[in-house]
Amino acid sequence: MTRSGWRAPGWMPGWAEFAYRPAAALASRGRAMVYRRANPDSLGGQVVLNSGWLMAERFIRMGLGFVVTIWVIRYLEADAYGVLAYALSLTLLVDVIATMGMRSIVVRELVEDPEREPEILGTTLGVKFGTAVIAAALMIGFGWLTASGSEVFPVLTVLALALPISALSALDLSFQASLQSQYAVAARTSGLALAALVRVVLLLVGAPLIAFAIASAIELGSVGLAFAGMYAWKRGRRRLFALRFRRRRAWSLISVSWPLFLSALAASVYLKIDQVMLHALTSSREVGQYAAAARLSEIWYFIPVALASSLLPMLVIRRAEDAAGYRSTLQRAFDVNAWMAIALAGGITVVAIPAVAILYGPDFRETANILMVHVWAAPFIFMGTVLGRALIAEDRRAFELSRHTAGALLNVTLNFLLIPGYGGMGAAVATVTSYAFASYFACFFYSPARFHMHLMTRALLWPVRLWRRPSSRGGPGGDGPPEMPGPREPVLWPDEPPAHRALHDAPQTPRIRSGSARVRRTRSRV
């Protein structure tokens, strides 16, 4: 774009052109870069569009779901909402068992062998449906043994009956493998919108608790049915009915995916076992107070996942090419995530009391104190997300599973010790402590991971590093002695031909300026 194209519009004052020109130039270059990267015919463009659809779904879910959920919490109040939160937490734990940790493995199989999609997807659907039926029966039996005479049992039963229908959501893996997340987003969003509409109607008519349990079951079942309809529409009815189950394929998938299953189960224990144990050791009201605080704290957990969506391939490339670049990239990721979470936790701590009073009402007085503790799990969750990507890039999946398992066991142990005496506050302390151990202190017990613990410690001390930085020309992270400058690395696109890279890597002839000392000495001799 020419310089004349960067002039300020006619309605803007003349002095504004000084600031407008560089901003317009930067925006123009940014648009050109996005257009090059978002070409739908390239693999990179498909990844960008796919990630964009997933991010859009998260924002829709955060906006629409959050507003309706706050309304439901205010309406049900602490006791009734505690029953619903307990049932939903138990349903989530059971649903993880039904999934068997096969999602990532199935996506890999579909990408590597798309011709066998009817067998792979049909087997996955059969395994998930069978385990969902078993999980629903166990959930109903557990409810009958522990709460047969209370309002908890019918709520558990309604949610358990929706699990077999939700098994149809396994068809989402076909869209993931083909980078067509827009169809999966449409299916999930339609289920969320239908459930939100039902909840609003129930709120307006003053429905009882069991009606809101039915609304949650409708959300689970409608998402599965929406995936079945979307698959039949995009792949064809014949392909839907051509899905077939193979026992040998089922055993193969289960045998490969069990480590991922254990890791997913441990992660679910982090999030929901505290509410289950609160209900078992205290009361439904205490669960309601705690669940309301967790709702405000956990709504931000999508941020590190979104930021880390492109971090893993970058770490893999950096680690293979440049050890210093890998360390620098990882340090910056820890810095940004740690202090974004600290700022978020600090802000929520400051406004917790008035925010809870405005959002939830006077029945949730204890929620603010619980929130001010629970929200400080965020720095370790944000850094733990980066740590997980780094461990995968370094192929240390065994430690990834070990740290999650140890953190889950610590969480359960602390809940048993703290909940009887401190209720929801004890569960919040157990949550923060277990996340801190799994994401930070566990690295001390595994020597290759102490490198990451060192980087996370530096990240937590980022303001101190900035204050002690001697100059802007220091090494990575801004502190310590400046590193010896290496050869200037050219800016290359990942898909640049090898021949171009060879030209960049070739030794360059040093240029001699006319005013250098060597030229002056030569002229004096002449």
Coordinates of C-alpha atoms in Angstrom, one line a residue:
M1 CA 0.0 0.0 0.0
T2 CA 1.3 3.5 -0.8
R3 CA 1.9 6.2 1.7
S4 CA -1.0 8.1 0.4
G5 CA -3.3 5.2 1.3
W6 CA -2.4 5.7 5.0
R7 CA -3.7 9.2 5.3
A8 CA -6.4 9.9 7.9
P9 CA -10.0 10.3 6.8
G10 CA -11.3 13.7 6.0
W11 CA -13.4 14.0 9.1
M12 CA -10.3 13.4 11.3
P13 CA -8.2 16.4 12.5
G14 CA -4.9 17.0 10.8
W15 CA -2.9 16.3 13.9
A16 CA -4.3 12.7 14.1
E17 CA -2.6 11.8 10.8
F18 CA 0.7 11.5 12.7
A19 CA -0.7 8.6 14.8
Y20 CA -3.0 7.2 12.2
R21 CA -0.3 6.4 9.6
P22 CA 1.7 3.9 11.6
A23 CA -1.4 2.3 12.9
A24 CA -2.9 1.9 9.5
A25 CA 0.4 0.5 8.1
L26 CA 0.5 -2.1 10.9
A27 CA -3.1 -3.0 10.3
S28 CA -2.5 -3.4 6.6
R29 CA 0.5 -5.7 7.2
G30 CA -1.5 -7.7 9.8
R31 CA -4.4 -8.2 7.4
A32 CA -2.1 -9.4 4.7
M33 CA -0.5 -11.9 7.0
V34 CA -3.9 -13.2 8.2
Y35 CA -5.1 -13.6 4.6
R36 CA -2.0 -15.5 3.7
R37 CA -2.3 -17.8 6.7
A38 CA -6.1 -18.2 6.5
N39 CA -6.2 -19.5 2.9
P40 CA -8.8 -22.3 3.2
D41 CA -7.0 -24.4 0.6
S42 CA -3.9 -24.8 2.8
L43 CA -3.4 -26.9 5.9
G44 CA -2.4 -23.9 7.9
G45 CA -5.5 -22.1 6.8
Q46 CA -7.7 -25.0 7.8
V47 CA -6.1 -25.1 11.3
V48 CA -6.7 -21.3 11.7
L49 CA -10.3 -21.6 10.7
N50 CA -10.8 -24.7 12.8
S51 CA -9.4 -22.9 15.9
G52 CA -11.5 -19.9 15.1
W53 CA -14.7 -21.9 15.2
L54 CA -13.7 -23.6 18.5
M55 CA -12.9 -20.2 20.1
A56 CA -16.2 -18.8 18.9
E57 CA -18.0 -21.7 20.6
R58 CA -16.2 -21.1 23.8
F59 CA -17.3 -17.4 23.9
I60 CA -20.9 -18.3 23.0
R61 CA -20.9 -20.9 25.8
M62 CA -19.3 -18.5 28.2
G63 CA -21.8 -15.7 27.4
L64 CA -25.1 -17.5 27.0
G65 CA -24.4 -20.3 29.5
F66 CA -23.0 -18.0 32.2
V67 CA -26.0 -15.6 32.2
V68 CA -28.6 -18.4 32.4
T69 CA -26.6 -20.3 35.0
I70 CA -26.4 -17.2 37.3
W71 CA -30.2 -16.8 36.9
V72 CA -30.7 -20.5 37.8
I73 CA -28.4 -20.2 40.9
R74 CA -30.3 -17.2 42.2
Y75 CA -33.6 -18.9 41.6
L76 CA -32.8 -22.2 43.2
E77 CA -30.8 -20.8 46.1
A78 CA -28.0 -22.6 47.9
D79 CA -29.8 -25.8 49.1
A80 CA -31.5 -26.8 45.8
Y81 CA -28.6 -25.7 43.7
G82 CA -26.3 -27.8 45.8
V83 CA -28.3 -30.9 44.9
L84 CA -28.2 -30.1 41.2
A85 CA -24.4 -29.3 41.3
Y86 CA -23.7 -32.5 43.1
A87 CA -25.6 -34.5 40.6
L88 CA -23.9 -32.8 37.7
S89 CA -20.5 -33.3 39.2
L90 CA -21.1 -37.0 39.6
T91 CA -22.5 -37.2 36.0
L92 CA -19.3 -35.6 34.7
L93 CA -17.1 -38.1 36.6
V94 CA -19.1 -41.0 35.2
D95 CA -19.1 -39.6 31.7
V96 CA -15.3 -39.6 31.8
I97 CA -15.4 -43.3 32.5
A98 CA -17.8 -43.9 29.6
T99 CA -15.4 -42.1 27.2
M100 CA -12.5 -44.4 28.2
G101 CA -10.0 -41.7 27.1
M102 CA -10.2 -42.8 23.4
R103 CA -10.9 -39.4 21.8
S104 CA -7.3 -38.5 20.9
I105 CA -6.5 -42.0 19.8
V106 CA -9.6 -42.3 17.6
V107 CA -8.8 -38.9 15.9
R108 CA -5.3 -40.2 15.1
E109 CA -6.7 -43.4 13.7
L110 CA -9.2 -41.5 11.5
V111 CA -6.5 -39.2 10.2
E112 CA -4.1 -42.1 9.4
D113 CA -6.7 -44.5 7.9
P114 CA -9.8 -42.5 6.7
E115 CA -11.0 -45.5 4.6
R116 CA -11.7 -47.4 7.8
E117 CA -13.9 -44.7 9.3
P118 CA -17.1 -46.9 9.4
E119 CA -15.2 -49.5 11.5
I120 CA -13.2 -47.1 13.7
L121 CA -16.1 -44.7 14.4
G122 CA -18.7 -47.5 14.7
T123 CA -16.5 -49.4 17.2
T124 CA -15.9 -46.2 19.2
L125 CA -19.6 -45.5 19.3
G126 CA -20.3 -49.0 20.4
V127 CA -17.8 -48.9 23.2
K128 CA -19.0 -45.6 24.5
F129 CA -22.7 -46.7 24.3
G130 CA -21.9 -49.9 26.3
T131 CA -19.9 -48.1 28.9
A132 CA -22.5 -45.3 29.2
V133 CA -25.2 -47.9 29.9
I134 CA -23.0 -49.5 32.6
A135 CA -22.1 -46.1 34.0
A136 CA -25.8 -45.0 34.1
A137 CA -26.8 -48.2 35.9
L138 CA -23.9 -47.7 38.5
M139 CA -25.0 -44.1 38.9
I140 CA -28.6 -45.1 39.6
G141 CA -27.5 -47.8 41.9
F142 CA -25.2 -45.5 43.8
G143 CA -28.1 -42.9 44.2
W144 CA -30.5 -45.6 45.4
L145 CA -28.0 -46.8 48.1
T146 CA -27.0 -43.4 49.3
A147 CA -30.0 -41.1 48.8
S148 CA -33.1 -43.2 48.0
G149 CA -35.3 -41.2 50.3
S150 CA -34.2 -37.7 49.3
E151 CA -34.7 -35.4 46.3
V152 CA -31.1 -36.3 45.2
F153 CA -32.1 -39.7 43.9
P154 CA -34.6 -38.6 41.2
V155 CA -32.2 -35.9 40.0
L156 CA -29.4 -38.5 39.6
T157 CA -31.8 -40.9 37.8
V158 CA -32.8 -38.3 35.3
L159 CA -29.2 -37.3 34.5
A160 CA -28.1 -41.0 34.3
L161 CA -30.8 -41.8 31.7
A162 CA -29.3 -39.2 29.3
L163 CA -25.9 -40.8 29.3
P164 CA -26.6 -43.5 26.7
I165 CA -28.1 -40.9 24.3
S166 CA -25.1 -38.6 24.8
A167 CA -22.8 -41.4 23.5
L168 CA -23.8 -40.3 20.0
S169 CA -21.5 -37.3 20.6
A170 CA -18.6 -39.7 19.6
L171 CA -19.5 -38.8 16.0
D172 CA -17.8 -35.5 16.7
L173 CA -14.5 -37.3 16.2
S174 CA -15.1 -37.5 12.5
F175 CA -15.4 -33.8 12.2
Q176 CA -12.3 -33.3 14.4
A177 CA -10.2 -35.6 12.2
S178 CA -11.2 -33.7 9.0
L179 CA -10.8 -30.2 10.5
Q180 CA -14.5 -29.4 10.2
S181 CA -15.2 -28.1 13.6
Q182 CA -17.8 -25.7 12.4
Y183 CA -20.3 -28.6 12.2
A184 CA -19.3 -29.8 15.7
V185 CA -19.7 -26.3 17.0
A186 CA -23.2 -26.0 15.4
A187 CA -24.3 -29.3 17.0
R188 CA -23.0 -28.4 20.5
T189 CA -24.3 -24.8 20.3
S190 CA -27.8 -26.0 19.2
G191 CA -27.9 -28.3 22.3
L192 CA -26.8 -25.4 24.5
A193 CA -29.3 -23.0 23.0
L194 CA -32.2 -25.5 23.4
A195 CA -31.3 -26.2 27.0
A196 CA -30.9 -22.5 27.7
L197 CA -34.4 -21.8 26.2
V198 CA -35.9 -24.6 28.3
R199 CA -34.3 -23.2 31.5
V200 CA -35.6 -19.7 30.8
V201 CA -39.1 -21.0 30.4
L202 CA -38.7 -23.0 33.6
L203 CA -37.5 -19.9 35.5
L204 CA -40.5 -17.9 34.2
V205 CA -43.1 -20.4 35.3
G206 CA -41.4 -21.2 38.6
A207 CA -40.6 -24.8 38.0
P208 CA -39.2 -27.2 40.8
L209 CA -35.7 -28.6 41.0
I210 CA -36.5 -31.8 39.1
A211 CA -37.5 -29.7 36.1
F212 CA -34.0 -28.2 35.9
A213 CA -32.5 -31.7 36.1
I214 CA -34.6 -32.6 33.1
A215 CA -33.2 -29.5 31.3
S216 CA -29.7 -30.6 32.0
A217 CA -30.6 -34.1 30.7
I218 CA -32.1 -32.5 27.6
E219 CA -28.8 -30.7 27.0
L220 CA -26.8 -33.9 27.2
G221 CA -29.2 -35.9 25.0
S222 CA -29.8 -33.1 22.4
V223 CA -26.1 -32.7 21.7
G224 CA -25.8 -36.4 20.9
L225 CA -28.9 -36.3 18.6
A226 CA -27.6 -33.1 17.0
F227 CA -24.3 -34.9 16.2
A228 CA -26.2 -37.8 14.7
G229 CA -28.2 -35.5 12.5
M230 CA -25.2 -33.5 11.5
Y231 CA -23.3 -36.6 10.5
A232 CA -26.2 -37.9 8.5
W233 CA -26.5 -34.6 6.7
K234 CA -22.8 -34.1 5.9
R235 CA -21.7 -37.7 5.4
G236 CA -25.0 -39.2 4.2
R237 CA -27.5 -41.5 5.8
R238 CA -26.0 -44.6 4.2
R239 CA -22.7 -43.8 5.9
L240 CA -24.3 -43.4 9.2
F241 CA -26.1 -46.7 9.1
A242 CA -22.9 -48.3 7.7
L243 CA -21.1 -47.9 11.0
R244 CA -20.1 -51.3 12.4
F245 CA -18.6 -52.6 15.6
R246 CA -15.5 -54.8 15.6
R247 CA -14.4 -56.5 18.8
R248 CA -10.8 -56.7 17.8
R249 CA -10.7 -53.0 17.0
A250 CA -12.4 -52.2 20.4
W251 CA -9.7 -54.1 22.4
S252 CA -7.0 -52.4 20.3
L253 CA -8.4 -48.9 21.1
I254 CA -8.9 -49.6 24.8
S255 CA -5.4 -51.1 25.2
V256 CA -3.8 -48.0 23.7
S257 CA -5.9 -45.4 25.3
W258 CA -5.8 -46.5 29.0
P259 CA -3.0 -44.0 30.0
L260 CA -5.0 -41.2 28.5
F261 CA -8.1 -42.5 30.3
L262 CA -6.3 -42.4 33.7
S263 CA -5.0 -38.9 33.0
A264 CA -8.5 -37.6 32.0
L265 CA -10.0 -39.3 35.1
A266 CA -7.4 -37.6 37.3
A267 CA -8.2 -34.2 35.7
S268 CA -11.9 -34.7 36.3
V269 CA -11.2 -35.6 39.9
Y270 CA -9.5 -32.2 40.2
L271 CA -12.5 -30.4 39.0
K272 CA -15.5 -32.2 40.5
I273 CA -14.6 -34.7 43.3
D274 CA -14.6 -31.8 45.8
Q275 CA -18.3 -31.2 45.2
V276 CA -19.1 -34.9 45.5
M277 CA -17.2 -35.2 48.7
L278 CA -18.7 -32.0 50.1
H279 CA -22.2 -33.6 49.6
A280 CA -21.1 -36.8 51.3
L281 CA -19.4 -35.1 54.3
T282 CA -21.5 -32.0 54.8
S283 CA -24.8 -30.8 53.3
S284 CA -26.4 -29.7 50.0
R285 CA -26.3 -26.1 51.1
E286 CA -22.5 -26.3 51.5
V287 CA -22.2 -27.8 48.1
G288 CA -24.3 -24.9 46.7
Q289 CA -22.1 -22.3 48.3
Y290 CA -19.0 -23.9 47.0
A291 CA -20.3 -24.7 43.5
A292 CA -21.4 -21.1 43.0
A293 CA -17.9 -19.9 43.9
A294 CA -16.3 -22.5 41.6
R295 CA -18.5 -21.3 38.7
L296 CA -17.1 -17.8 38.9
S297 CA -13.5 -19.2 39.3
E298 CA -13.5 -21.9 36.6
I299 CA -15.2 -19.8 33.9
W300 CA -11.8 -18.4 33.0
Y301 CA -10.0 -21.7 32.6
F302 CA -10.6 -21.6 28.8
I303 CA -8.0 -18.8 28.5
P304 CA -4.8 -20.9 29.0
V305 CA -6.2 -23.6 26.7
A306 CA -6.9 -21.0 24.0
L307 CA -3.4 -19.4 24.4
A308 CA -1.7 -22.8 24.3
S309 CA -3.6 -23.9 21.1
S310 CA -0.6 -23.0 18.9
L311 CA 2.1 -23.4 21.6
L312 CA 2.7 -27.2 21.2
P313 CA 3.8 -27.1 17.5
M314 CA 6.0 -24.0 18.2
L315 CA 7.7 -25.8 21.1
V316 CA 8.3 -28.9 19.0
I317 CA 9.9 -26.9 16.2
R318 CA 12.0 -24.7 18.6
R319 CA 13.2 -27.8 20.6
A320 CA 14.4 -29.5 17.4
E321 CA 16.2 -26.4 16.0
D322 CA 17.4 -24.2 18.8
A323 CA 17.7 -25.1 22.5
A324 CA 18.1 -21.4 23.5
G325 CA 15.0 -20.5 21.5
Y326 CA 13.0 -23.3 23.1
R327 CA 13.9 -22.1 26.6
S328 CA 13.1 -18.5 25.7
T329 CA 9.7 -19.4 24.1
L330 CA 8.8 -21.5 27.1
Q331 CA 9.9 -18.8 29.6
R332 CA 7.7 -16.2 27.8
A333 CA 4.7 -18.6 27.9
F334 CA 5.2 -19.2 31.6
D335 CA 5.6 -15.4 32.2
V336 CA 2.4 -14.4 30.3
N337 CA 0.2 -17.2 31.7
A338 CA 1.4 -16.8 35.3
W339 CA 0.9 -13.1 35.6
M340 CA -2.3 -13.0 33.6
A341 CA -3.7 -15.5 36.1
I342 CA -2.3 -13.5 39.1
A343 CA -3.9 -10.3 37.8
L344 CA -7.2 -12.2 37.3
A345 CA -7.1 -13.8 40.7
G346 CA -6.1 -10.5 42.4
G347 CA -9.0 -8.6 40.6
I348 CA -11.5 -11.2 41.6
T349 CA -10.3 -11.2 45.2
V350 CA -10.8 -7.5 45.4
V351 CA -14.4 -7.5 43.9
A352 CA -15.5 -10.9 45.3
I353 CA -17.8 -9.7 48.1
P354 CA -19.8 -7.1 46.1
A355 CA -19.8 -9.3 42.9
V356 CA -21.2 -12.3 44.8
A357 CA -23.9 -10.1 46.5
I358 CA -25.0 -8.7 43.1
L359 CA -24.9 -11.9 41.1
Y360 CA -26.2 -14.4 43.6
G361 CA -28.1 -12.5 46.3
P362 CA -28.1 -12.7 50.1
D363 CA -28.4 -16.5 50.3
F364 CA -24.8 -17.0 49.2
R365 CA -22.9 -15.0 51.9
E366 CA -20.2 -17.7 52.3
T367 CA -19.5 -17.9 48.6
A368 CA -17.4 -14.8 48.5
N369 CA -14.9 -16.1 51.1
I370 CA -14.7 -19.4 49.3
L371 CA -14.2 -17.6 46.0
M372 CA -11.3 -15.5 47.3
V373 CA -9.4 -18.7 48.1
H374 CA -10.5 -20.9 45.2
V375 CA -9.6 -18.4 42.5
W376 CA -5.9 -18.6 43.5
A377 CA -5.7 -22.0 41.9
A378 CA -5.7 -20.1 38.6
P379 CA -1.9 -19.3 38.5
F380 CA -1.0 -23.0 38.8
I381 CA -3.7 -24.0 36.3
F382 CA -2.5 -21.5 33.8
M383 CA 1.2 -22.5 34.2
G384 CA 0.2 -26.2 34.3
T385 CA -1.4 -25.9 30.9
V386 CA 2.0 -24.7 29.5
L387 CA 3.8 -27.4 31.4
G388 CA 1.6 -30.0 29.9
R389 CA 2.4 -28.8 26.4
A390 CA 6.1 -28.8 27.2
L391 CA 6.0 -32.3 28.6
I392 CA 4.2 -33.6 25.4
A393 CA 6.8 -31.8 23.2
E394 CA 9.6 -33.5 25.2
D395 CA 7.8 -36.9 25.1
R396 CA 7.5 -37.2 28.9
R397 CA 3.9 -38.5 29.0
A398 CA 4.7 -40.9 31.9
F399 CA 5.4 -37.9 34.2
E400 CA 2.4 -36.1 32.8
L401 CA 0.2 -39.0 34.0
S402 CA 2.1 -39.3 37.3
R403 CA 1.7 -35.7 38.3
H404 CA -2.0 -35.7 37.6
T405 CA -2.5 -38.9 39.5
A406 CA -0.5 -37.6 42.5
G407 CA -2.4 -34.3 42.5
A408 CA -5.8 -36.1 42.4
L409 CA -4.8 -38.4 45.3
L410 CA -3.6 -35.4 47.3
N411 CA -6.9 -33.6 46.5
V412 CA -9.0 -36.5 47.8
T413 CA -6.8 -36.8 50.9
L414 CA -7.0 -33.1 51.8
N415 CA -10.7 -33.1 51.2
F416 CA -11.2 -35.9 53.7
L417 CA -9.1 -34.0 56.3
L418 CA -10.4 -30.5 55.8
I419 CA -14.0 -30.7 54.7
P420 CA -15.4 -32.0 58.0
G421 CA -14.0 -29.1 60.0
Y422 CA -14.0 -26.3 57.4
G423 CA -16.6 -27.2 54.8
G424 CA -16.4 -25.4 51.5
M425 CA -13.4 -23.3 52.6
G426 CA -11.5 -26.6 53.3
A427 CA -12.4 -27.9 49.8
A428 CA -11.1 -24.6 48.3
V429 CA -7.8 -25.0 50.2
A430 CA -7.5 -28.6 49.0
T431 CA -8.1 -27.6 45.4
V432 CA -5.4 -24.8 45.5
T433 CA -2.9 -27.1 47.2
S434 CA -3.4 -30.0 44.9
Y435 CA -3.1 -27.8 41.7
A436 CA 0.0 -26.2 43.2
F437 CA 1.6 -29.6 43.8
A438 CA 0.7 -31.1 40.4
S439 CA 1.7 -28.1 38.3
Y440 CA 4.7 -26.9 40.3
F441 CA 6.1 -28.9 43.3
A442 CA 5.8 -32.3 41.5
C443 CA 8.5 -31.2 39.1
F444 CA 11.0 -31.3 42.0
F445 CA 10.7 -35.1 42.3
Y446 CA 11.5 -35.7 38.6
S447 CA 14.9 -34.5 37.7
P448 CA 14.2 -33.7 34.0
A449 CA 11.3 -31.6 35.1
R450 CA 13.3 -29.4 37.5
F451 CA 14.2 -27.3 34.4
H452 CA 10.5 -26.4 34.1
M453 CA 10.2 -25.7 37.8
H454 CA 13.1 -23.3 37.5
L455 CA 11.3 -21.5 34.6
M456 CA 8.0 -21.3 36.6
T457 CA 9.9 -19.9 39.6
R458 CA 11.4 -17.2 37.3
A459 CA 7.9 -16.5 35.9
L460 CA 6.5 -16.0 39.4
L461 CA 9.4 -13.5 40.0
W462 CA 8.9 -11.7 36.8
P463 CA 8.5 -8.2 38.4
V464 CA 11.8 -8.8 40.3
R465 CA 13.5 -9.8 37.1
L466 CA 12.3 -6.7 35.3
W467 CA 13.4 -4.5 38.2
R468 CA 16.9 -6.1 38.3
R469 CA 17.4 -6.0 34.5
P470 CA 20.5 -4.0 33.8
S471 CA 19.5 -2.9 30.3
S472 CA 17.1 -3.8 27.5
R473 CA 19.9 -5.8 25.9
G474 CA 20.0 -8.6 28.5
G475 CA 19.5 -12.3 27.8
P476 CA 16.1 -14.1 27.6
G477 CA 13.7 -13.1 30.3
G478 CA 15.4 -9.7 30.7
D479 CA 17.8 -10.6 33.6
G480 CA 21.2 -12.1 33.9
P481 CA 24.3 -11.2 31.9
P482 CA 23.7 -10.5 28.2
E483 CA 24.3 -13.4 25.9
M484 CA 26.9 -13.3 23.1
P485 CA 25.1 -12.2 20.0
G486 CA 24.8 -15.0 17.5
P487 CA 24.2 -14.9 13.7
R488 CA 21.1 -13.0 12.8
E489 CA 18.3 -15.5 12.0
P490 CA 16.2 -14.7 9.0
V491 CA 12.4 -14.6 9.2
L492 CA 11.2 -17.7 7.4
W493 CA 7.7 -19.1 6.9
P494 CA 7.4 -22.7 8.0
D495 CA 6.6 -23.8 4.4
E496 CA 9.6 -22.1 2.8
P497 CA 11.4 -24.4 0.3
P498 CA 14.7 -26.0 1.5
A499 CA 16.6 -24.2 -1.2
H500 CA 15.6 -20.8 0.2
R501 CA 16.7 -22.0 3.7
A502 CA 20.1 -23.0 2.3
L503 CA 20.5 -19.5 0.8
H504 CA 19.8 -18.0 4.3
D505 CA 22.2 -20.4 6.0
A506 CA 25.0 -19.7 3.5
P507 CA 27.9 -17.5 5.0
Q508 CA 27.5 -13.9 4.1
T509 CA 30.4 -11.7 3.0
P510 CA 30.9 -8.9 5.6
R511 CA 30.3 -5.4 4.3
I512 CA 32.8 -2.6 4.9
R513 CA 31.4 0.8 5.5
S514 CA 33.2 3.7 3.8
G515 CA 33.8 5.3 7.2
S516 CA 35.4 2.3 8.9
A517 CA 38.9 2.2 10.3
R518 CA 40.1 -0.2 7.7
V519 CA 39.1 2.1 4.8
R520 CA 40.6 5.1 6.5
R521 CA 44.0 3.3 7.0
T522 CA 43.9 2.3 3.3
R523 CA 43.3 5.8 2.2
S524 CA 46.1 7.2 4.4
R525 CA 48.6 4.8 2.7
V526 CA 47.5 5.9 -0.7

